[in-house]
Amino acid sequence: MTTQQRIMTHYLKAFIQGLKASGIREVVISPGSRSTPLALLIHRDEEMTTYIDVDERSAGFFALGLSQAHSRPVALVCTSGSAASNYYPAICEAEASHIPLVILTTDRPAELREVGAPQTMNQQELYRGHVKHFTELALPEDTPDMRQYSYFHAMKNGYLATQKPAGPVHINIPVREPLLPDLESDFEFTHTTTMLEHHSTLDSTALSTVLTKLTNKKGVIVLGEQHSRQDAQLYLELAKTLNWPIIGDPLTNLTSTGGEIVHLMRQADSFLPYSDETLQPEIVLRIGKLPLSKNVGIWLKRVSKENCETILVDEHGQWHDTLHNSQLVLPISAKWLAEAIVNESPTPISNGWIEAWTHYQTVSEELIKTTPLLTELSETAASFTLFNTLDDHSTLFLANSNAIRFADRFALKNTNGYQSYGNRGVNGIDGIISTALGVTAANPEKANFLLVGDLTLFHDMNGLQMAKAYNLPLTIILLNNNGGGVFSFLSQRQLKPTDFEPLFGTPLNLDFETVATLYGAEYVKPTNLNEFQEEVTKSMAHPTFKLIEIGGNQPEPVVLYETFLEDLKQHLGARQNDC
């Protein structure tokens, strides 16, 4: 081995120690030439778990899923050139969803840039405003100061990725040939650093002011973004303490805590358009971004015009107030505030406030349970059956478009405790398969499920290779309406078929049994709901890589939901509001 190889090896070993000091234990590697020394040294490190994904686009989302499920930073490694540009969609999602990723792009040294060298492009600040921090390392040097420098920047960036607001960071690492590291070197770099987690809190005076605003008031809690079941339980306890209803979409996991959840308004998207002045709050406590329900957002905008104060808890300090109607913004830890309020036990509202809300929720939920619309096999009915079958040993990744909306509208509030995941940062349909497989890799002891449409699956079919390569037991529930079914809910459906079909219907005409065979998945296409439920139950008992296809058509979910809403309106005896 040359002196240059030993220098590079010692420098990169110090860098890897810095990654580990920041909490990184999983690295997703997309092999290439320039990344050889970093990839090889990480792969041989016994404290690191590595996944090899040859498709950088898939790799980025696979790491995203690992980070979501583990709640800690995950690193990505790729070679120089266009490889790094394929991480971009996953980085955008990580930024918007506050998921810590550490992107490690290897690069040519300065003398080979901008001179036409192959596999070379400008990688400096490649991701611009979508990463929290960018660092370009100096070329390797084997001095105590430079080893410490290498360690420091690895540790710093791993820490910055997790510091609120969490998100992706980018380190560009130039290396010179020869690229093979010295694998015989017994050099070890040791350094001890302690990092303390920062908690944003209120002083006693400010907390007292907030408690005064909440005491004995008609209020509503609106919870957004993704939460663990443990955190969801805390927010439900907050609702119980204040005796307020709480609204949140499926990724809040409010339905996953088990038991009777009196204060959860699970069907708010459906009943709020028919609500009257009995549901008019005096105060709204919003935590995080808005839930996905459009009707909830419209209702919040409407009630804010009726002397209703809005308090926004924005722990990321990013002023994410889509409605622009917050009177008070608190850039503090939402969990800390919830715990403080529960501990203080302010006087709750009485006089029928929660009862008014539970009336609407109960009517909506009972109608879902009894409607014949969900007794015949369809995309909606299969989704409803799935939600009612999974248990607390299961995880469910909800794809965007129709899948997550089925959960928002038809999942009941007293479920069996499964944990839900999704990519709702920028709400794209790319990378869903890979992200779900990352979650699966992080939860090997669970029965893992993905509810997804055919267009979304097609966007990330390369991601299926990771299930085959690592024997990941993901059961995919494929809602196949041959194209972009969500557009049938939107205004585009008013277009003539000659315009709608090619631009929004986008039929794929794919044989998904062949796709399953290509990637080594078991394939099933049930003919009725009983058969479907049996297949789900089998996957819960014996998790495996399986694709269950549900045949559908694009208008069906629209017709079913509109019929359900008309029935709900009749049961509530209400007129529809502008919601």
PDB file of C-alpha atoms in Angstrom, residues 135 140 155 176 183 269 294 413 512 560 568:
ATOM      1  CA  THR A 135     -19.586  20.924   4.227  1.00  0.00           C
ATOM      2  CA  PRO A 140      -7.064  13.695   3.250  1.00  0.00           C
ATOM      3  CA  MET A 155     -19.916  14.411  14.214  1.00  0.00           C
ATOM      4  CA  ARG A 176      -7.509  11.187  -4.982  1.00  0.00           C
ATOM      5  CA  LEU A 183      -7.275  -2.622   4.871  1.00  0.00           C
ATOM      6  CA  ASP A 269     -63.083  15.386   7.412  1.00  0.00           C
ATOM      7  CA  LYS A 294     -58.900  19.872   3.199  1.00  0.00           C
ATOM      8  CA  LYS A 413     -60.935   5.604  15.987  1.00  0.00           C
ATOM      9  CA  PHE A 512     -48.486  -6.833 -11.784  1.00  0.00           C
ATOM     10  CA  LEU A 560     -68.715   5.655  -2.871  1.00  0.00           C
ATOM     11  CA  LEU A 568     -74.247  11.183   6.512  1.00  0.00           C
TER      12      LEU A 568
END
